[in-house]
Short mmCIF file of C-alpha atoms in Angstrom, two decimals:
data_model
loop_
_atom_site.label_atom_id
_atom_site.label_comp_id
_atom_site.label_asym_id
_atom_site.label_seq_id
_atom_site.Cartn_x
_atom_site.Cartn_y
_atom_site.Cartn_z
CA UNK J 1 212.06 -0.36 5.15
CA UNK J 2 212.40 1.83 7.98
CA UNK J 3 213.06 4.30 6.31
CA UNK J 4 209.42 4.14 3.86
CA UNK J 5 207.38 3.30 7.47
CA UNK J 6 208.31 6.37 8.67
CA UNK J 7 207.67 8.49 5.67
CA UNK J 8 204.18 6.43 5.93
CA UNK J 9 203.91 7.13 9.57
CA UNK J 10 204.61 11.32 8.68
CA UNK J 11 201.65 11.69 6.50
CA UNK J 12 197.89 12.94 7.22
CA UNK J 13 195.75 9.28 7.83
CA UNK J 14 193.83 10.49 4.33
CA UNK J 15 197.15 10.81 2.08
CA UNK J 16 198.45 7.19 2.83
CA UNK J 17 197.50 5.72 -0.74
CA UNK J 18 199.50 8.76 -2.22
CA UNK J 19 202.22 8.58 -0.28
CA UNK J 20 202.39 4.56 -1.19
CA UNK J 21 201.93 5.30 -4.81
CA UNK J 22 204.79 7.78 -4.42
CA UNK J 23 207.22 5.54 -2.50
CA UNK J 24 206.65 2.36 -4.73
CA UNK J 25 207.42 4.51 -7.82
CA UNK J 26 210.52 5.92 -6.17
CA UNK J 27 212.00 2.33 -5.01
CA UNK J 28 210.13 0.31 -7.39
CA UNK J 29 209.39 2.21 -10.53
CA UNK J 30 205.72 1.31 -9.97
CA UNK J 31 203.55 2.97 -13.11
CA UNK J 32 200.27 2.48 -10.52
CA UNK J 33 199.48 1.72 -7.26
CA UNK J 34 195.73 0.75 -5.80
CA UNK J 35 194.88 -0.31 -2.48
CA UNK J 36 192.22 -2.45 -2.12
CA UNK J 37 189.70 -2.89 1.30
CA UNK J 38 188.17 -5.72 1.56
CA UNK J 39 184.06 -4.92 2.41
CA UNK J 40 182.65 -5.60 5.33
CA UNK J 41 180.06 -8.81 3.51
CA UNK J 42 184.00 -10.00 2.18
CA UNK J 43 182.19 -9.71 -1.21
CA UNK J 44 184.39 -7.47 -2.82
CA UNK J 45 187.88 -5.50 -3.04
CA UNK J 46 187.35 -1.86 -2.79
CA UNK J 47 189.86 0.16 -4.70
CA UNK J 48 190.33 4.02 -1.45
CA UNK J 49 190.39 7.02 -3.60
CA UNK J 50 189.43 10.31 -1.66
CA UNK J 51 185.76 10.70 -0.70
CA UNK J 52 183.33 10.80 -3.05
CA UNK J 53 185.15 6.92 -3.78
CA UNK J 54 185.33 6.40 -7.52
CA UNK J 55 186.93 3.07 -9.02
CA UNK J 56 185.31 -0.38 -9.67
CA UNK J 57 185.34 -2.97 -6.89
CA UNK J 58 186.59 -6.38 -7.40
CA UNK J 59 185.58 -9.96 -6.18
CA UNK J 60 187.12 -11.06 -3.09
CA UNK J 61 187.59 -14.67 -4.29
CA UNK J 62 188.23 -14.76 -7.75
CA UNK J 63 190.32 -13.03 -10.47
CA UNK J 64 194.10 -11.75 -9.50
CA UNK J 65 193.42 -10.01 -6.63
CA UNK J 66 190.85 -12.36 -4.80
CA UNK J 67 193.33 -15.24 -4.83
CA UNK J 68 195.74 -13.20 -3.35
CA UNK J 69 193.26 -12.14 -0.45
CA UNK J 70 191.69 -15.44 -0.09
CA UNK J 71 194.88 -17.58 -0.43
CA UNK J 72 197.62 -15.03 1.35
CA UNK J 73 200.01 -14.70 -0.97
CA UNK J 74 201.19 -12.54 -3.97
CA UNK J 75 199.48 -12.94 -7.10
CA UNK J 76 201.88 -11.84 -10.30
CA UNK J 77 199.20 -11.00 -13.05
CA UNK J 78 200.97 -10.89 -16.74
CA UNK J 79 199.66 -7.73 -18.77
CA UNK J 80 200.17 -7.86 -22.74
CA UNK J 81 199.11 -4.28 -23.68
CA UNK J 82 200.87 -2.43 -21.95
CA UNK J 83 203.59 -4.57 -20.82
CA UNK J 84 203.46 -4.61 -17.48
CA UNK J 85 203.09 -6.46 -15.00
CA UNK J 86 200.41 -6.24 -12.13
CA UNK J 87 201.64 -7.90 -8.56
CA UNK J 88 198.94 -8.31 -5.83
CA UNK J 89 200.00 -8.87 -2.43
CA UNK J 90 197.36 -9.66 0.56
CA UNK J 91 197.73 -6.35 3.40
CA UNK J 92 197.24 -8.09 6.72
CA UNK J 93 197.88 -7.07 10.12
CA UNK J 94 198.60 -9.67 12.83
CA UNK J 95 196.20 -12.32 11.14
CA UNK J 96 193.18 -9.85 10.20
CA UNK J 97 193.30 -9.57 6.47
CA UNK J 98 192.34 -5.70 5.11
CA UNK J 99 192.69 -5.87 1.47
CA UNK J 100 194.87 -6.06 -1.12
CA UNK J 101 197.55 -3.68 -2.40
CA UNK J 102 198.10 -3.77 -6.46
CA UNK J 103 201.50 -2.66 -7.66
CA UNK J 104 201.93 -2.49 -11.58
CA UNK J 105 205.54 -2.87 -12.78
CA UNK J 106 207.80 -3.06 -15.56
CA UNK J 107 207.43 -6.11 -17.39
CA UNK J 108 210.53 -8.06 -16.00
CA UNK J 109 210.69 -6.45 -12.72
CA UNK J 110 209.02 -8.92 -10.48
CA UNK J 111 211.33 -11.29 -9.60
CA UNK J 112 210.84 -13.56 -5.94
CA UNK J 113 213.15 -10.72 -4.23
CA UNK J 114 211.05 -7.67 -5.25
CA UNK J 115 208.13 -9.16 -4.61
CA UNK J 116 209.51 -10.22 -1.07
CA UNK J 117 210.31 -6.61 -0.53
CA UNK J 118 206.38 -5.54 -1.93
CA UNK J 119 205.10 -7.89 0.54
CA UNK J 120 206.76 -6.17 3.45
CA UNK J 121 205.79 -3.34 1.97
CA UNK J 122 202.34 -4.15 2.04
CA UNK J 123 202.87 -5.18 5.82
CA UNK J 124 203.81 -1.67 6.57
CA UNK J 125 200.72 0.63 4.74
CA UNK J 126 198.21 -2.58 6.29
CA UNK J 127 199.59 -1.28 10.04
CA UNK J 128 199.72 2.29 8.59
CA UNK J 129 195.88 1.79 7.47
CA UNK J 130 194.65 0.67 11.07
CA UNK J 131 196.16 3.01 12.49
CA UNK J 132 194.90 5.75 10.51
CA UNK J 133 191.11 4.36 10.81
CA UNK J 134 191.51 6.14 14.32
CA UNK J 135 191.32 9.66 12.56
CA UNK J 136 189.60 9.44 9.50
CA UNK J 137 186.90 7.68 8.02
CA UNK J 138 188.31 7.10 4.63
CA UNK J 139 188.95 3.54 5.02
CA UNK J 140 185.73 2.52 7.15
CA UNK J 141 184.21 4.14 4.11
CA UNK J 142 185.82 2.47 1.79
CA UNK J 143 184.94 -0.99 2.75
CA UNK J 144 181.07 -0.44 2.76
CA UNK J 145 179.07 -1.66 -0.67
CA UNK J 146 176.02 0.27 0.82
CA UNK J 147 175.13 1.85 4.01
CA UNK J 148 175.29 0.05 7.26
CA UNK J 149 172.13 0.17 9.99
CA UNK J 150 173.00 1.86 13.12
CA UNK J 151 172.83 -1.37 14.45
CA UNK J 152 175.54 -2.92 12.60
CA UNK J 153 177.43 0.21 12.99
CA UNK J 154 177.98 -0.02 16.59
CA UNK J 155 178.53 -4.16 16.00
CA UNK J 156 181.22 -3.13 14.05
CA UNK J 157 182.56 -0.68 15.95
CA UNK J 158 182.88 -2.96 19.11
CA UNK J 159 184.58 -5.77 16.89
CA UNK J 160 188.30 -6.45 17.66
CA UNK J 161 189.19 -7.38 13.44
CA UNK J 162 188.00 -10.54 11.71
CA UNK J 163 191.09 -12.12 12.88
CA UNK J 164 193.96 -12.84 14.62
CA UNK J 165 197.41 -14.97 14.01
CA UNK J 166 200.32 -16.03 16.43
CA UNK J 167 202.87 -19.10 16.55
CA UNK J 168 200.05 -21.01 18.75
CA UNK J 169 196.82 -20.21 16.99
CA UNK J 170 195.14 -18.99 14.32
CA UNK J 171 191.35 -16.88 14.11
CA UNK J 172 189.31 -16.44 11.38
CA UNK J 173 185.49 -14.84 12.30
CA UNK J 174 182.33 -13.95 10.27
CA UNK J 175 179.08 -12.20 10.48
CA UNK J 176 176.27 -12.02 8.66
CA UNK J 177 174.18 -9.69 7.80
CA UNK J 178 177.07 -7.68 7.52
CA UNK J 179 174.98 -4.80 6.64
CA UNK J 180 172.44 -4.93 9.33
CA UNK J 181 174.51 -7.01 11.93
CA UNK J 182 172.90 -6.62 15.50
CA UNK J 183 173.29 -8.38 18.62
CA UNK J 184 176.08 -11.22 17.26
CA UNK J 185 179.45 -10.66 18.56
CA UNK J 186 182.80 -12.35 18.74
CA UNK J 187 186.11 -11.31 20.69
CA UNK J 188 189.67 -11.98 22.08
CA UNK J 189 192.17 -10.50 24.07
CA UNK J 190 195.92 -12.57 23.74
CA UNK J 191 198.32 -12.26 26.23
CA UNK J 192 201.88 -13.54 26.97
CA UNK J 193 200.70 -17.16 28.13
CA UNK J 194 196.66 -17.21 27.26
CA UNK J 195 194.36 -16.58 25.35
CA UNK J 196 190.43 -15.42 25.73
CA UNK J 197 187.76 -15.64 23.10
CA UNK J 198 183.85 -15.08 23.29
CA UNK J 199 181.18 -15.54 20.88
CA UNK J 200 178.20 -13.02 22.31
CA UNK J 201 174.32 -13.50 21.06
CA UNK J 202 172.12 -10.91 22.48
CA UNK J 203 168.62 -11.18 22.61
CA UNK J 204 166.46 -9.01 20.14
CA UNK J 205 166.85 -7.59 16.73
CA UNK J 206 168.40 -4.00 15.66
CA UNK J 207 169.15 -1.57 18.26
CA UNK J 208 167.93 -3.18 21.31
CA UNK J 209 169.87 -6.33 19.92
CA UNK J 210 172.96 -3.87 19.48
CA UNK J 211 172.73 -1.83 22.68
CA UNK J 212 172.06 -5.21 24.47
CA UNK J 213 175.61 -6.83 23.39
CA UNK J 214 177.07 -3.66 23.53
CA UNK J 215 176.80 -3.70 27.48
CA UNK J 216 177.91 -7.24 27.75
CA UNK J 217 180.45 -7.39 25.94
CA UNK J 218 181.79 -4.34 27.67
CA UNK J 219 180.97 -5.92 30.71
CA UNK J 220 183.11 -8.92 30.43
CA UNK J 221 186.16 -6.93 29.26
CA UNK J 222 186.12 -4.99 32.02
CA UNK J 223 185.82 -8.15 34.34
CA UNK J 224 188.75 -9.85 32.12
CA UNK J 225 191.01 -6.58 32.02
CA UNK J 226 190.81 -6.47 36.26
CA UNK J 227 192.41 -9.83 36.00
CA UNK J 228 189.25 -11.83 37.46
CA UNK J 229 188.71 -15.45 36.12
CA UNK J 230 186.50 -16.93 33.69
CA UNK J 231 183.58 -17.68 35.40
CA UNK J 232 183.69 -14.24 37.50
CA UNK J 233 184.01 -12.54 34.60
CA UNK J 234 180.30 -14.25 33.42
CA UNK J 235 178.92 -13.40 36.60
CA UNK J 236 179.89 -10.03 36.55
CA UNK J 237 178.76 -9.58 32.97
CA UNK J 238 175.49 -10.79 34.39
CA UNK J 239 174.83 -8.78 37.17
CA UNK J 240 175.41 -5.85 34.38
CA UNK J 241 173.26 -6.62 32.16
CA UNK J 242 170.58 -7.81 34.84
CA UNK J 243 171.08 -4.69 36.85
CA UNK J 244 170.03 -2.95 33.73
CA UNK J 245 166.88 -4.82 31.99
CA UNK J 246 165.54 -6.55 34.99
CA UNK J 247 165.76 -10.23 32.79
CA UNK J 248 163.63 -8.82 30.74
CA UNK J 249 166.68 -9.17 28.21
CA UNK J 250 169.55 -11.46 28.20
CA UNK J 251 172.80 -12.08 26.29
CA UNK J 252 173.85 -15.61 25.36
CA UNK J 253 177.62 -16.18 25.31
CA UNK J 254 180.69 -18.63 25.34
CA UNK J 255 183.61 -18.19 27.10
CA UNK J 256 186.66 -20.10 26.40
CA UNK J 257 190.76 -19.45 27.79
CA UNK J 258 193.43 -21.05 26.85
CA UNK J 259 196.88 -22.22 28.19
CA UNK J 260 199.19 -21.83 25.26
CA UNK J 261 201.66 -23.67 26.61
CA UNK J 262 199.43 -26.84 27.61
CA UNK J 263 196.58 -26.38 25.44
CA UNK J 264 194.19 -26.48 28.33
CA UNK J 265 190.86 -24.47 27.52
CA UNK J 266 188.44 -23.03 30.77
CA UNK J 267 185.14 -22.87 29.14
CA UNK J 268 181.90 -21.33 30.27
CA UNK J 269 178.76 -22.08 28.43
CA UNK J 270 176.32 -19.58 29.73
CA UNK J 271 173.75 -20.13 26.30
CA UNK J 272 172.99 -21.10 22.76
CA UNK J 273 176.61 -20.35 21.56
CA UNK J 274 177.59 -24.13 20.36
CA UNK J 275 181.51 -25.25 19.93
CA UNK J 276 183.20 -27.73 17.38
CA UNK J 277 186.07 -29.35 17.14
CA UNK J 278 187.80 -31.11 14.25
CA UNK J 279 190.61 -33.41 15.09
CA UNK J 280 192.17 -35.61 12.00
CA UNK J 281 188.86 -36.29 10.10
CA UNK J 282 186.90 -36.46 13.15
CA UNK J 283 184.33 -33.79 13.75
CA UNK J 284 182.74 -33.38 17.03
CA UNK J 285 180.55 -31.04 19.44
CA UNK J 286 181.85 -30.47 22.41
CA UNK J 287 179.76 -30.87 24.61
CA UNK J 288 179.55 -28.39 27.99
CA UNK J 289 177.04 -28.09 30.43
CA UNK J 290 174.63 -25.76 29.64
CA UNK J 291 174.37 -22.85 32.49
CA UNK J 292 171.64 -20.10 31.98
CA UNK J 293 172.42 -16.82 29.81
CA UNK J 294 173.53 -13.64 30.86
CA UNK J 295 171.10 -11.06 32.54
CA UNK J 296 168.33 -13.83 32.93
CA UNK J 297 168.47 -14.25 36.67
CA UNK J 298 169.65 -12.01 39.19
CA UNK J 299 173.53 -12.84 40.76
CA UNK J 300 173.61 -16.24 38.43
CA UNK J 301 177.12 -18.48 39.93
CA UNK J 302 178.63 -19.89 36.79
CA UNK J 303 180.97 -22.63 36.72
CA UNK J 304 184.04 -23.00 34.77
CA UNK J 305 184.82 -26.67 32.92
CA UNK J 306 187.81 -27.81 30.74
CA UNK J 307 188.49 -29.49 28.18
CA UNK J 308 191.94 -29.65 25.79
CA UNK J 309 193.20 -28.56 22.19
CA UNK J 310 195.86 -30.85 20.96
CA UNK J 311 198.21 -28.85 18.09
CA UNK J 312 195.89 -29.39 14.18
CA UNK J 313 192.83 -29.24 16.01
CA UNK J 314 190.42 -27.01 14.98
CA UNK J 315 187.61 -25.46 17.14
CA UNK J 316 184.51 -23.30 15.49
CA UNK J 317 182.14 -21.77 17.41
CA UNK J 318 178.70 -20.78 15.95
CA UNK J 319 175.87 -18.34 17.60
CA UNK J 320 172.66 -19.84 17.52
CA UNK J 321 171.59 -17.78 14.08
CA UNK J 322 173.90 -20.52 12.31
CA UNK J 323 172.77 -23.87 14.25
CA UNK J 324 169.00 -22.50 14.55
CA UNK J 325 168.20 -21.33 11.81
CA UNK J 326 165.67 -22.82 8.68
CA UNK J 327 165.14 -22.89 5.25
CA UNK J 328 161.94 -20.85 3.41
CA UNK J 329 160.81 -24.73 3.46
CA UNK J 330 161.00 -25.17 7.75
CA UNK J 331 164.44 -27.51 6.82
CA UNK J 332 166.71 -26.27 9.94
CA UNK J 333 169.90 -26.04 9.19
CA UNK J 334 171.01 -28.01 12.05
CA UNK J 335 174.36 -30.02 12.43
CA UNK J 336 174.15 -32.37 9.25
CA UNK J 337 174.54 -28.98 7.00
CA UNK J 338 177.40 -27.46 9.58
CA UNK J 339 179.21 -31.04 9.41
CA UNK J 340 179.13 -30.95 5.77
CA UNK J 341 180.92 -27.33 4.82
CA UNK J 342 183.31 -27.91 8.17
CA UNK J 343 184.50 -31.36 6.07
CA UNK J 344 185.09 -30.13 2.68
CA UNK J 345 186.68 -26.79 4.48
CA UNK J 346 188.88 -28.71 6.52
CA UNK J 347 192.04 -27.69 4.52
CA UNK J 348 191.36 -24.24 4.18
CA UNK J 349 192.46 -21.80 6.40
CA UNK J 350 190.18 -19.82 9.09
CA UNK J 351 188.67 -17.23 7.38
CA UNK J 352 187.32 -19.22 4.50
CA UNK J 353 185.96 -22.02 6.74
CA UNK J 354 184.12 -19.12 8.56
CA UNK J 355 182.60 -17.55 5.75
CA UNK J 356 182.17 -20.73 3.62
CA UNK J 357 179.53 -21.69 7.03
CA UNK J 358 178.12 -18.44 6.33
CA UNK J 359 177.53 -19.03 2.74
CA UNK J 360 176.28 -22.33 3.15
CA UNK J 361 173.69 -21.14 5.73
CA UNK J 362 172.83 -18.43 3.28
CA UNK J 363 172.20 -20.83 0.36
CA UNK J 364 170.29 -23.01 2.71
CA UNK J 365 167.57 -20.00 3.20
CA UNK J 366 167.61 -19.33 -0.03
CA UNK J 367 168.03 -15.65 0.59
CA UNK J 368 170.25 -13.33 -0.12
CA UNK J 369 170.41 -11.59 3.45
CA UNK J 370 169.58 -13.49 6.37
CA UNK J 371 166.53 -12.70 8.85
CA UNK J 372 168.64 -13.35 11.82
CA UNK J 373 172.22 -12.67 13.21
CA UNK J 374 175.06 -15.37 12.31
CA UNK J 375 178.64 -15.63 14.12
CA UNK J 376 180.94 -17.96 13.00
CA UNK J 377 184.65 -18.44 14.48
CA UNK J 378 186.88 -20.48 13.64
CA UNK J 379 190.26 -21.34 15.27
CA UNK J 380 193.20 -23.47 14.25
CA UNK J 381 195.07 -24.69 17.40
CA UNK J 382 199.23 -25.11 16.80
CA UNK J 383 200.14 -24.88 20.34
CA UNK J 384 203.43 -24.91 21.98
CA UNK J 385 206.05 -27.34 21.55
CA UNK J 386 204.94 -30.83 22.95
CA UNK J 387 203.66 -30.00 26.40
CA UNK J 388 200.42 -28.87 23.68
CA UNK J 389 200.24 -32.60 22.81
CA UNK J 390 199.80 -33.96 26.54
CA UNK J 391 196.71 -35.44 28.10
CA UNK J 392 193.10 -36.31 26.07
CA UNK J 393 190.96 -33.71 24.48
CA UNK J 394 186.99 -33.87 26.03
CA UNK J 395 184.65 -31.91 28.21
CA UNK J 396 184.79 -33.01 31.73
#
């Protein structure tokens, strides 16, 4: 395999689906080879070809190559005429699911071995293809349906992925409108013996909404990457933003850190951000004292609480465009409706949960693109060994 990552590694960012088409036909006598790019709504699978894109996009949940997106794990399609057969194995990169990469083979050919080796594989063009979205376009390109505003273009653009996966945790995040995203946000930054996740919602609509989230969320990493604590990092992020609109403006946002050997979580809830946890069956809020947003009031002191994850919890964190938002009727979708889809999603894994809350909020409007931002996060909590288990989850 070293071998094929470095032949992937030598080519121009454009030529990677050649150059897998090539090397699966060499090792695997692969007849065709399509890599599929998930969009940015998770609607569809996008087949990359070279710009203008050509080929017919797939659903994302159903058929062959859905399942293996949605559930993680090679699909072997049966084809009569020819025979063939068509293997579909998810492309992820350390939790944040691209696409799907469909290899055609002899019929016979996919036995659990070779499709072991496709899967790694696929592991190796997925790291290949994020790297390569440094240079070129192609695959931003590839995952769009229709154009995206300039607002949701910079969104986007100051996203970390749509997920994350170690031992101790797993993320799965959403947003919606995908197309015309502007001032939600989530992020992380993992390190040896923590982790850090926000959920931003700035103020506004478009641009200003974009521009607006932008600057915080800027501002906090660069508070988190000088190695300053949780609740410095909120006041520093609000001097920013207030140094720059006056209050006139202001960025709502949870911040959460988290011991991964103890499962102990510093939280700072400086606005409408709100934070769920399911433990067992049990679904509850978690509740955190309020403190005011950031940029609202000049040189704000925030104050850091805890509360702890115990390993099969799992914690989802919505922006206020989820929890405050109503139907064409005035019905607000409110906690009943989030309570519902976090129940019947509680075996699923991240991703889903976080777009099923999407969906549901969605149907709830009756719309097909929703009038305000929604970020939805949604973390599953495995911990380290027993020291995770210690002590009694609740605010304090």
């Amino acid at each position: 395999m070293s071998s094929v990552e470095s032949r992937l590694r030598a080519v121009p960012p454009h030529a990677l689906p050649a150059t897998a088409g090539a090397l699966l036909s060499e090792g695997f006598g692969a007849r065709e080879v399509t890599l599929l790019l998930a969009d940015y709504g998770l609607t569809v699978l996008q087949p990359v070809t070279l710009l203008p894109h050509t080929g017919e996009p797939v659903s994302a949940h159903d058929g062959p190559a859905g399942t293996a997106f949605t559930s993680q794990k090679p699909v072997v399609e049966i084809i009569a005429d020819p025979a063939t057969e068509l293997v579909h194995l998810p492309i992820t990169v350390r939790g944040d699911r691209l696409g799907v990469l469909s290899v055609r083979l002899p019929a016979g050919s996919s036995d659990t071995a070779t499709v072991l080796r496709l899967g790694e594989f696929a592991t190796a063009l997925g790291h290949e293809v994020a790297t390569a979205g440094r240079d070129t376009d192609l695959y931003l390109q590839a995952r769009r349906t229709r154009r995206l505003t300039l607002a949701a273009e910079m969104q986007w653009q100051l996203l970390p992925g749509r997920g994350c996966a170690r031992d101790e945790y797993t993320i799965g995040a959403h947003l919606e409108p995908a197309y015309a995203i502007g001032g939600d946000n989530f992020d992380w930054s993992t390190e040896a013996d923590h982790l850090t996740v926000t959920v931003t919602d700035g103020m506004g609509q478009g641009i200003d909404a974009s521009l607006l989230t932008g600057l915080t969320v800027s501002a906090l990493r660069n508070a988190r990457r000088a190695g300053i604590g949780l609740a410095d990092q909120a006041a520093l992020a609000d001097q920013a933003v207030y140094a720059q609109h006056g209050g006139k403006v202001y960025a709502s946002t949870l911040l959460l850190r988290f011991d991964l050997d103890t499962g102990a979580v510093r939280a700072v809830d400086a606005g409408s951000p709100q934070l769920y946890r399911l433990r067992g069956t049990a679904i509850e809020r978690i509740e955190l004292t309020a403190q005011f947003p950031l940029g609202m009031f000049e040189e704000t002191p925030y104050e850091e609480q805890t509360f702890r994850v115990e390993p099969g919890d799992r914690l989802v964190a919505i922006s206020s465009g989820v929890h405050g938002t109503s139907s064409a009727a005035g019905d607000l979708f409110g906690e009943h409706g989030l309570r519902q889809i976090l129940g019947a999603t509680r075996r699923t894994p991240p991703h889903e949960t976080a777009r099923a809350v999407v969906a549901g909020l969605i149907e709830h409007t009756g719309s097909k693109d929703l009038a305000t931002d929604a970020a939805v996060l949604c973390l599953d909590w495995a911990g380290r060994g027993a020291g995770t288990a210690e002590g009694t989850a609740g605010a304090v």
